[in-house]
PDB file of C-alpha atoms in Angstrom:
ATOM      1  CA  UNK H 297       6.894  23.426 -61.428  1.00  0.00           C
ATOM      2  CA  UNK H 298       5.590  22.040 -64.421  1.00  0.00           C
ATOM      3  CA  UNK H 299       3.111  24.415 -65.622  1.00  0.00           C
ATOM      4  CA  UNK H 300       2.187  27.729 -64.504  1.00  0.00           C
ATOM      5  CA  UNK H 301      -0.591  27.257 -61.845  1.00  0.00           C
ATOM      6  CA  UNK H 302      -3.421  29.105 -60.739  1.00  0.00           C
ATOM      7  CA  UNK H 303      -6.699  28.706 -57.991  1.00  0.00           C
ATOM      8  CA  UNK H 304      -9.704  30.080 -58.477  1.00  0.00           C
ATOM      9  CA  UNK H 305     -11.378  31.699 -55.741  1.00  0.00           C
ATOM     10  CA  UNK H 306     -13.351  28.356 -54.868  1.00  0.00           C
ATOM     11  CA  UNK H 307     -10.052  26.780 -54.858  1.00  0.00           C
ATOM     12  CA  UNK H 308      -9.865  24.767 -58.190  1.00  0.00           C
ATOM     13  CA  UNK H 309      -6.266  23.869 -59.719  1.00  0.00           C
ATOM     14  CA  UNK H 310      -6.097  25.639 -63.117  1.00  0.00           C
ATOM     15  CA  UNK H 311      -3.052  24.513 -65.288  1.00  0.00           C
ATOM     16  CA  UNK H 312      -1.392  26.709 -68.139  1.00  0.00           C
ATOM     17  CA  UNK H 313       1.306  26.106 -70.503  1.00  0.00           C
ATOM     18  CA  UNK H 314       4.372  27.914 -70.466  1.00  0.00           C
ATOM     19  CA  UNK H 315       5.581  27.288 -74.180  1.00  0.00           C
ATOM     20  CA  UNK H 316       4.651  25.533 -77.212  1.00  0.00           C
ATOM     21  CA  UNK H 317       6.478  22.552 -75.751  1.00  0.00           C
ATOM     22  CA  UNK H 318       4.772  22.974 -72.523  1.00  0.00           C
ATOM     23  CA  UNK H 319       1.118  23.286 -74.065  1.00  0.00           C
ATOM     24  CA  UNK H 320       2.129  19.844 -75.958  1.00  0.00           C
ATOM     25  CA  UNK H 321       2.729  17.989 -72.490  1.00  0.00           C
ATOM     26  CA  UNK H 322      -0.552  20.303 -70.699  1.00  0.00           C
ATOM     27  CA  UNK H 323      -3.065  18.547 -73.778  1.00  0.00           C
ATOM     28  CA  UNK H 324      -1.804  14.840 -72.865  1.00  0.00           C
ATOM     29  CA  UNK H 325      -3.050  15.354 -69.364  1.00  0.00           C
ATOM     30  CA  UNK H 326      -6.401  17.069 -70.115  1.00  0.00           C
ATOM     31  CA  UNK H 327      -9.220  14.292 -69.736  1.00  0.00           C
ATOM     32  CA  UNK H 328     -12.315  14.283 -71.921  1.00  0.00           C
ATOM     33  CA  UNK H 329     -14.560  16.386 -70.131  1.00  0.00           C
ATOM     34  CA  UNK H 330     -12.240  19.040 -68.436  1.00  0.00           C
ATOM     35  CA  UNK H 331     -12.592  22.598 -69.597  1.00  0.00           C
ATOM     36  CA  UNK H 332      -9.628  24.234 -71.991  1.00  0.00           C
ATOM     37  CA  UNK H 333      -9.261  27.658 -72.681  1.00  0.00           C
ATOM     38  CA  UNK H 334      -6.982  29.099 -75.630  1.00  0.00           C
ATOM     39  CA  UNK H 335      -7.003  32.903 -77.093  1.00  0.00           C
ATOM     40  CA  UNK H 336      -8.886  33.286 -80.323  1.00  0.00           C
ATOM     41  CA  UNK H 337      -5.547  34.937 -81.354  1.00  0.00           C
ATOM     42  CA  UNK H 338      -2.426  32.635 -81.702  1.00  0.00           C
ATOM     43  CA  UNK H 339       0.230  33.496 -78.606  1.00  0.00           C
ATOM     44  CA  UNK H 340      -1.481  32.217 -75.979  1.00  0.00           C
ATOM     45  CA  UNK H 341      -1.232  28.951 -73.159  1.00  0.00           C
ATOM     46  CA  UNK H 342      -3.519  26.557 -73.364  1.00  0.00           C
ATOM     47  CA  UNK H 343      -5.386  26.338 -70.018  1.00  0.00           C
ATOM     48  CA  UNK H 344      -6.955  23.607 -68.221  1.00  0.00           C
ATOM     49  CA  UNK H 345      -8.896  23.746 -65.131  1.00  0.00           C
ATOM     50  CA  UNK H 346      -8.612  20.011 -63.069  1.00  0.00           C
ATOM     51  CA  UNK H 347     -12.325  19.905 -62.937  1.00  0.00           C
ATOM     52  CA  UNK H 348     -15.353  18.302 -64.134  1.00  0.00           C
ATOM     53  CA  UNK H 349     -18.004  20.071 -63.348  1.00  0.00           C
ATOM     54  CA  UNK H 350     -16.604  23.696 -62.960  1.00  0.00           C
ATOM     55  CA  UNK H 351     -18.823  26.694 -61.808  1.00  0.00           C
ATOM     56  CA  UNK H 352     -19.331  29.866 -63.663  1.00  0.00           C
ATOM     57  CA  UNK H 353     -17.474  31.915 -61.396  1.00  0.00           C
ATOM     58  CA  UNK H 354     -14.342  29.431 -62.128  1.00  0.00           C
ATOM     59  CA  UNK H 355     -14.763  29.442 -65.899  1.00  0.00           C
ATOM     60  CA  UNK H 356     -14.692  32.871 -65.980  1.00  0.00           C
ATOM     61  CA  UNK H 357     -11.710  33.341 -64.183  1.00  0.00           C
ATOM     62  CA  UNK H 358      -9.623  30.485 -65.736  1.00  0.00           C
ATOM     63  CA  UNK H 359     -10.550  32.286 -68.701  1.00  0.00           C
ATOM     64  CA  UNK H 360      -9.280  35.293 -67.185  1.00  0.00           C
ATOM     65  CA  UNK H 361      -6.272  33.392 -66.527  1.00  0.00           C
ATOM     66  CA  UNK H 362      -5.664  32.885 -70.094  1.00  0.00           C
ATOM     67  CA  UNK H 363      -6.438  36.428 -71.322  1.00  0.00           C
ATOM     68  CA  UNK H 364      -3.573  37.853 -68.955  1.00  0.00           C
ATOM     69  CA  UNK H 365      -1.048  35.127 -70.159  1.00  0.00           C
ATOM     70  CA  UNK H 366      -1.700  36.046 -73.739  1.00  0.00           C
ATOM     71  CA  UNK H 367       0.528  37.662 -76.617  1.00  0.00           C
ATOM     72  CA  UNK H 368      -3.015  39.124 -77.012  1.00  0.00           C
ATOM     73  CA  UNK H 369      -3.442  41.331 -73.710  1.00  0.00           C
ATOM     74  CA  UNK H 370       0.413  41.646 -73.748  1.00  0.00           C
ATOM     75  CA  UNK H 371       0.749  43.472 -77.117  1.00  0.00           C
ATOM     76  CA  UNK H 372      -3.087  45.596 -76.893  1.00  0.00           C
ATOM     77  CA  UNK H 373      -4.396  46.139 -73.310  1.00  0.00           C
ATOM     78  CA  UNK H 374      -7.471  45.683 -74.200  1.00  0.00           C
ATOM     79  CA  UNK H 375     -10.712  43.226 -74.328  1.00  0.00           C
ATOM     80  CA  UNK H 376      -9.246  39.528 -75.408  1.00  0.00           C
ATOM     81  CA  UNK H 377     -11.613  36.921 -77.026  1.00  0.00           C
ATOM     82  CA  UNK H 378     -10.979  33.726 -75.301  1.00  0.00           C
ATOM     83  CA  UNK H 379     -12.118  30.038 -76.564  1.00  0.00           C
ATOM     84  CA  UNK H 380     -13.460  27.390 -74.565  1.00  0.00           C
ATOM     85  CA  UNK H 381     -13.707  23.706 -74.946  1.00  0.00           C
ATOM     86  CA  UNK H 382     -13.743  20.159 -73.957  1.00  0.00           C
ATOM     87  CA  UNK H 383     -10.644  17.958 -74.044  1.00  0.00           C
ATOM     88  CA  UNK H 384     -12.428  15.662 -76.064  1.00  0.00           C
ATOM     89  CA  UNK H 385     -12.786  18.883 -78.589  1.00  0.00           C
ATOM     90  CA  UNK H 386      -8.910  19.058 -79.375  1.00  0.00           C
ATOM     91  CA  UNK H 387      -7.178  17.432 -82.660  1.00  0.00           C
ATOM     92  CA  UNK H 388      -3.836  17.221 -83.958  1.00  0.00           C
ATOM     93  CA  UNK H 389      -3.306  16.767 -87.364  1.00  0.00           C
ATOM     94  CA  UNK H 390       0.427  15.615 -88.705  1.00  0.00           C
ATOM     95  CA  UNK H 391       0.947  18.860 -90.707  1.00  0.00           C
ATOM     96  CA  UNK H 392       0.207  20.790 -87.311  1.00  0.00           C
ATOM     97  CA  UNK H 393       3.627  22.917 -85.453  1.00  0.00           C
ATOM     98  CA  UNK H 394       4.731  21.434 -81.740  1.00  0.00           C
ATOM     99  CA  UNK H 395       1.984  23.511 -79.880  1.00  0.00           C
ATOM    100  CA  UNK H 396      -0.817  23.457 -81.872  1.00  0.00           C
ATOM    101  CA  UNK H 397      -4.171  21.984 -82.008  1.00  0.00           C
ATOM    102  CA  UNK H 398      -7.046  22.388 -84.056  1.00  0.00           C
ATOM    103  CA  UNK H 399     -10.463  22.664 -81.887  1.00  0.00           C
ATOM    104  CA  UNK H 400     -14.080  21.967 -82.480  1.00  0.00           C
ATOM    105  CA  UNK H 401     -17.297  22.792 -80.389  1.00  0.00           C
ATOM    106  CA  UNK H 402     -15.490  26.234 -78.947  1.00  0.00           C
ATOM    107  CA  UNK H 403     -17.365  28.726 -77.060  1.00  0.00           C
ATOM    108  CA  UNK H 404     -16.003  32.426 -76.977  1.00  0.00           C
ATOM    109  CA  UNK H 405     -15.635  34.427 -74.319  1.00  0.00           C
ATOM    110  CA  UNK H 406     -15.214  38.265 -74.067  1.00  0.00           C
ATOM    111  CA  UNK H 407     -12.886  38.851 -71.336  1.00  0.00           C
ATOM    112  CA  UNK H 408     -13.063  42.852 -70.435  1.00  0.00           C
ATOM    113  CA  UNK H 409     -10.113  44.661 -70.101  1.00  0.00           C
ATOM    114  CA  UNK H 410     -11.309  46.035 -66.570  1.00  0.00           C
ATOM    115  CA  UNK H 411     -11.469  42.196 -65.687  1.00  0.00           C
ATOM    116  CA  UNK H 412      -7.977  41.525 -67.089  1.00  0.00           C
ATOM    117  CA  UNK H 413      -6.466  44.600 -65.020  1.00  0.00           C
ATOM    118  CA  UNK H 414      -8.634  44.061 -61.346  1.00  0.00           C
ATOM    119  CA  UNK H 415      -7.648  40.092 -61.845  1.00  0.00           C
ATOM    120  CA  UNK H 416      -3.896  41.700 -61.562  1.00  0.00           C
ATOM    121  CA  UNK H 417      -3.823  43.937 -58.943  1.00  0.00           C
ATOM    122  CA  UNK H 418      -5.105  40.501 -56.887  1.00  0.00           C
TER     123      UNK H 418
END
C-alpha cells in the first residue's frame, strides 16, 4: 500500500502520507480542487480525500483522520487544530525540506479530543 488509507462513513477514499517522502509523492497526485488537510503543528501527514465535492460529514472526519495521525495528538491527547485547503492552495519553494509545503487560503479546524478518541475505538 502506498499511503495509509481511510473511508469515510459515506464511503469516500481518503489518502495520508506516511513520511516526509510519502507526503512528497501524496501532493503530486492531489488535483486542484480536492480537499487537503495538514496539522497546524509540524508532525503531521498530509491528507487528501479523492473527492470533489466532499460533504461535511466527510471533511470532518478526514480531518479527524489527520488529527489521530499527528505528532500533535500523539505527544498531548488533547484538542488538535487541523488546516484545510485546496490542492491548488499548496507551494513549494526551493529552500523548502522533502515534505514540506507552504499553503495559502487554509481553513482551521478544531478537532475535539472526544472526537479524536470515539473516531478510535471505531
Amino acid at each position: 500500500m502506498k499511503f495509509r488509507e481511510f473511508k469515510t462513513s459515506s464511503g469516500k477514499l481518503v489518502l495520508a502520507g506516511k513520511d516526509e517522502r510519502n507526503n512528497e509523492e501524496l501532493i503530486t497526485q492531489i488535483e486542484s480542487e480536492e480537499i487537503v488537510f495538514h496539522t497546524a503543528k509540524p508532525g503531521s501527514p498530509f491528507v487528501n480525500i479523492k473527492y470533489k465535492n466532499p460533504s461535511s460529514e466527510d471533511i470532518k472526519e478526514a480531518a479527524i483522520f489527520c488529527a489521530v495521525k499527528s505528532q500533535d495528538w500523539r505527544d498531548n491527547k488533547s484538542d488538535v487544530k487541523v488546516n484545510l485547503f485546496k490542492g491548488k492552495d499548496i507551494y513549494k519553494t526551493k529552500e523548502m525540506k522533502i515534505g514540506t509545503f507552504g499553503v495559502k487560503n487554509k481553513k482551521d479546524i478544531l478537532i475535539k479530543k472526544h472526537e479524536i478518541e470515539k473516531f478510535l475505538k471505531c
